[in-house]
Amino acid sequence: MIANFEMNVGTAKAWGLVEVDENGEVIGIYPHYVFKQDKNGNYISDGGITLGYGHWVEQKEYNVNDDEKNLIDRYANGASFNPPYIPENGVPYIVPNSSYVTMDEARELLIQDLQEAEESLNTFLENNDIELEQHEFDALISFAHQYGKDWWFKREEKLMTQFIRDGKGNYDPEEVREVFAQHDYDERRAKEAEVFINGYQ
């Protein structure tokens, strides 16, 4: 589910973010710039380079993390973390002069990211003495995957963290939908809310 949200094959092909073989099968994903809307509705850079299924690297992480540095140097050597231009429609585009990440490595990066997200969420739940059902946990992993493994522990109070903390494992379905809906990317949030409430159907 997360892989499809992060890199829908049809959309990625339409946007030119992937490499395909002679049969039209996707064999790799290019490093790309992603854009988000500010409060005024204008598109701005998300501040980094995205590889594979939403693996995001910013300049600060590149400077201090050898694994992230090696990734960028391998697939987007010398690339700027600031995109050369901001598209009016906010559509992601390939980092110039970059090489595609193979599908196998993209999956490995996703698994690593999800393991880190799971560890972070588990710590948050343990610190607050909360037990969740597996499908509730999974929905929150998808939710937090966009924001990074440290999202649950950022200093500023977050609507979702407060909601999960206050509910102590018991959540009204309509309130769940409302809380998820108050965050970005409505289609993804709506799917996550339904998984949280009803599991996989």
Tab-separated table of C-alpha atoms in Angstrom:
chain	number	residue	atom	x	y	z
A	1	MET	CA	0.000	0.000	0.000
A	2	ILE	CA	2.757	2.440	0.944
A	3	ALA	CA	4.795	1.606	-2.158
A	4	ASN	CA	1.776	2.319	-4.348
A	5	PHE	CA	1.109	5.643	-2.634
A	6	GLU	CA	4.741	6.693	-2.930
A	7	MET	CA	5.268	5.569	-6.522
A	8	ASN	CA	2.159	4.610	-8.453
A	9	VAL	CA	3.507	2.991	-11.620
A	10	GLY	CA	1.035	4.596	-14.009
A	11	THR	CA	1.535	8.059	-12.570
A	12	ALA	CA	5.306	7.635	-12.408
A	13	LYS	CA	5.407	6.641	-16.076
A	14	ALA	CA	3.261	9.633	-17.038
A	15	TRP	CA	5.579	11.936	-15.139
A	16	GLY	CA	8.716	10.330	-16.608
A	17	LEU	CA	10.209	9.339	-13.261
A	18	VAL	CA	10.992	5.713	-14.109
A	19	GLU	CA	13.129	3.646	-16.451
A	20	VAL	CA	11.328	0.962	-18.425
A	21	ASP	CA	12.609	-2.000	-20.427
A	22	GLU	CA	11.661	-2.968	-23.982
A	23	ASN	CA	8.470	-4.591	-22.670
A	24	GLY	CA	7.365	-1.484	-20.809
A	25	GLU	CA	8.170	-2.968	-17.409
A	26	VAL	CA	9.541	-0.568	-14.809
A	27	ILE	CA	13.128	-1.485	-13.933
A	28	GLY	CA	14.146	1.590	-11.946
A	29	ILE	CA	13.123	4.859	-10.343
A	30	TYR	CA	15.090	8.058	-10.883
A	31	PRO	CA	15.989	10.407	-8.024
A	32	HIS	CA	13.484	13.237	-8.190
A	33	TYR	CA	12.392	16.507	-6.655
A	34	VAL	CA	9.049	16.610	-4.876
A	35	PHE	CA	6.944	19.699	-4.277
A	36	LYS	CA	4.300	20.641	-1.746
A	37	GLN	CA	1.909	23.537	-1.374
A	38	ASP	CA	2.427	26.274	1.168
A	39	LYS	CA	-0.388	28.014	3.064
A	40	ASN	CA	-1.047	30.260	0.068
A	41	GLY	CA	-1.403	27.336	-2.327
A	42	ASN	CA	1.942	27.963	-4.050
A	43	TYR	CA	4.233	25.036	-4.768
A	44	ILE	CA	7.574	24.916	-2.965
A	45	SER	CA	10.374	22.369	-2.761
A	46	ASP	CA	10.184	19.781	0.010
A	47	GLY	CA	13.864	20.522	0.597
A	48	GLY	CA	15.479	17.297	-0.520
A	49	ILE	CA	15.946	14.561	-3.091
A	50	THR	CA	13.646	11.533	-3.134
A	51	LEU	CA	14.846	8.075	-4.136
A	52	GLY	CA	12.787	4.940	-4.685
A	53	TYR	CA	9.565	4.708	-2.701
A	54	GLY	CA	9.737	7.982	-0.826
A	55	HIS	CA	13.253	7.714	0.622
A	56	TRP	CA	13.994	11.384	1.251
A	57	VAL	CA	17.446	12.874	1.753
A	58	GLU	CA	18.083	16.490	2.711
A	59	GLN	CA	21.366	18.411	2.650
A	60	LYS	CA	21.789	18.228	6.439
A	61	GLU	CA	21.454	14.437	6.435
A	62	TYR	CA	23.794	14.158	3.453
A	63	ASN	CA	26.443	16.077	5.396
A	64	VAL	CA	26.390	13.849	8.483
A	65	ASN	CA	25.164	10.400	7.372
A	66	ASP	CA	27.598	8.342	5.292
A	67	ASP	CA	24.867	5.972	4.067
A	68	GLU	CA	22.764	8.839	2.750
A	69	LYS	CA	25.822	10.526	1.247
A	70	ASN	CA	26.795	7.315	-0.554
A	71	LEU	CA	23.258	6.963	-1.926
A	72	ILE	CA	23.183	10.479	-3.348
A	73	ASP	CA	26.740	10.269	-4.656
A	74	ARG	CA	25.913	6.991	-6.391
A	75	TYR	CA	22.658	8.008	-8.055
A	76	ALA	CA	22.718	11.825	-8.174
A	77	ASN	CA	26.372	12.762	-7.859
A	78	GLY	CA	26.899	16.507	-7.577
A	79	ALA	CA	23.172	17.265	-7.635
A	80	SER	CA	21.764	20.294	-5.871
A	81	PHE	CA	19.221	19.693	-3.117
A	82	ASN	CA	17.482	22.829	-4.345
A	83	PRO	CA	15.593	22.123	-7.585
A	84	PRO	CA	16.548	24.301	-10.563
A	85	TYR	CA	12.930	25.446	-10.926
A	86	ILE	CA	9.514	25.034	-9.319
A	87	PRO	CA	6.856	23.713	-11.732
A	88	GLU	CA	3.556	25.589	-11.669
A	89	ASN	CA	1.610	22.322	-11.439
A	90	GLY	CA	3.810	20.863	-8.689
A	91	VAL	CA	4.591	17.684	-10.642
A	92	PRO	CA	7.827	15.967	-9.496
A	93	TYR	CA	10.683	15.734	-11.967
A	94	ILE	CA	13.972	13.868	-12.309
A	95	VAL	CA	17.140	15.258	-10.778
A	96	PRO	CA	19.294	16.288	-13.757
A	97	ASN	CA	22.094	13.884	-14.728
A	98	SER	CA	20.999	11.249	-12.224
A	99	SER	CA	20.900	7.450	-12.563
A	100	TYR	CA	17.929	5.289	-11.732
A	101	VAL	CA	17.674	3.230	-8.547
A	102	THR	CA	16.915	-0.401	-9.396
A	103	MET	CA	13.605	-1.797	-8.183
A	104	ASP	CA	15.396	-4.231	-5.866
A	105	GLU	CA	17.291	-1.424	-4.158
A	106	ALA	CA	14.174	0.723	-4.027
A	107	ARG	CA	12.406	-2.085	-2.146
A	108	GLU	CA	15.373	-2.495	0.206
A	109	LEU	CA	15.289	1.232	0.997
A	110	LEU	CA	11.548	1.032	1.649
A	111	ILE	CA	11.990	-1.905	4.026
A	112	GLN	CA	14.715	-0.036	5.909
A	113	ASP	CA	12.548	3.071	6.156
A	114	LEU	CA	9.579	1.063	7.413
A	115	GLN	CA	11.699	-0.717	10.023
A	116	GLU	CA	12.878	2.643	11.348
A	117	ALA	CA	9.294	3.948	11.328
A	118	GLU	CA	8.123	0.867	13.244
A	119	GLU	CA	10.814	1.280	15.892
A	120	SER	CA	9.916	4.945	16.330
A	121	LEU	CA	6.170	4.300	16.602
A	122	ASN	CA	6.745	1.405	19.004
A	123	THR	CA	8.801	3.675	21.245
A	124	PHE	CA	6.066	6.332	21.186
A	125	LEU	CA	3.396	3.770	22.073
A	126	GLU	CA	5.482	2.218	24.849
A	127	ASN	CA	6.284	5.636	26.326
A	128	ASN	CA	2.567	6.421	26.463
A	129	ASP	CA	1.408	2.934	27.552
A	130	ILE	CA	-0.747	2.444	24.440
A	131	GLU	CA	-1.596	-0.830	22.716
A	132	LEU	CA	-2.919	-0.851	19.149
A	133	GLU	CA	-4.354	-3.496	16.872
A	134	GLN	CA	-2.015	-4.489	14.023
A	135	HIS	CA	-4.083	-2.703	11.364
A	136	GLU	CA	-4.155	0.490	13.467
A	137	PHE	CA	-0.389	0.300	13.809
A	138	ASP	CA	0.011	-0.267	10.052
A	139	ALA	CA	-2.146	2.747	9.202
A	140	LEU	CA	0.031	4.955	11.413
A	141	ILE	CA	3.196	3.591	9.784
A	142	SER	CA	1.833	4.639	6.393
A	143	PHE	CA	0.841	8.007	7.816
A	144	ALA	CA	4.226	8.708	9.398
A	145	HIS	CA	6.269	7.343	6.480
A	146	GLN	CA	5.934	10.716	4.760
A	147	TYR	CA	7.268	12.642	7.733
A	148	GLY	CA	10.317	10.637	8.814
A	149	LYS	CA	11.096	8.309	11.706
A	150	ASP	CA	11.441	11.143	14.241
A	151	TRP	CA	8.005	12.617	13.527
A	152	TRP	CA	6.418	11.237	16.711
A	153	PHE	CA	8.976	13.014	18.869
A	154	LYS	CA	9.186	16.483	17.354
A	155	ARG	CA	8.814	19.175	19.979
A	156	GLU	CA	5.790	20.912	18.543
A	157	GLU	CA	2.498	19.256	19.432
A	158	LYS	CA	0.987	17.355	16.541
A	159	LEU	CA	-2.702	16.682	16.050
A	160	MET	CA	-2.203	12.982	15.350
A	161	THR	CA	0.171	12.353	18.255
A	162	GLN	CA	-2.230	14.067	20.643
A	163	PHE	CA	-5.182	12.085	19.275
A	164	ILE	CA	-3.400	8.730	19.629
A	165	ARG	CA	-2.105	9.647	23.077
A	166	ASP	CA	-5.468	10.851	24.381
A	167	GLY	CA	-7.367	7.834	23.031
A	168	LYS	CA	-5.158	5.298	24.809
A	169	GLY	CA	-6.010	2.654	22.208
A	170	ASN	CA	-9.757	3.377	21.946
A	171	TYR	CA	-10.849	5.564	19.055
A	172	ASP	CA	-14.213	6.597	17.643
A	173	PRO	CA	-14.334	5.826	13.882
A	174	GLU	CA	-15.695	9.235	12.897
A	175	GLU	CA	-13.072	11.005	14.961
A	176	VAL	CA	-10.419	8.856	13.279
A	177	ARG	CA	-11.647	9.943	9.853
A	178	GLU	CA	-11.738	13.584	10.933
A	179	VAL	CA	-8.186	13.542	12.303
A	180	PHE	CA	-6.716	11.828	9.248
A	181	ALA	CA	-8.671	14.195	6.972
A	182	GLN	CA	-7.092	17.240	8.613
A	183	HIS	CA	-3.725	16.309	7.140
A	184	ASP	CA	-2.451	16.570	3.579
A	185	TYR	CA	-3.010	14.196	0.627
A	186	ASP	CA	-6.684	13.390	1.087
A	187	GLU	CA	-6.780	10.110	-0.875
A	188	ARG	CA	-3.957	8.566	1.113
A	189	ARG	CA	-5.248	9.843	4.434
A	190	ALA	CA	-8.732	8.504	3.695
A	191	LYS	CA	-7.331	5.051	2.885
A	192	GLU	CA	-5.208	5.057	6.027
A	193	ALA	CA	-8.219	6.036	8.132
A	194	GLU	CA	-10.243	3.123	6.760
A	195	VAL	CA	-7.374	0.697	7.403
A	196	PHE	CA	-7.102	2.066	10.946
A	197	ILE	CA	-10.845	1.524	11.515
A	198	ASN	CA	-11.648	-1.606	9.521
A	199	GLY	CA	-8.357	-3.286	8.653
A	200	TYR	CA	-7.697	-4.476	5.111
A	201	GLN	CA	-10.825	-5.086	3.041
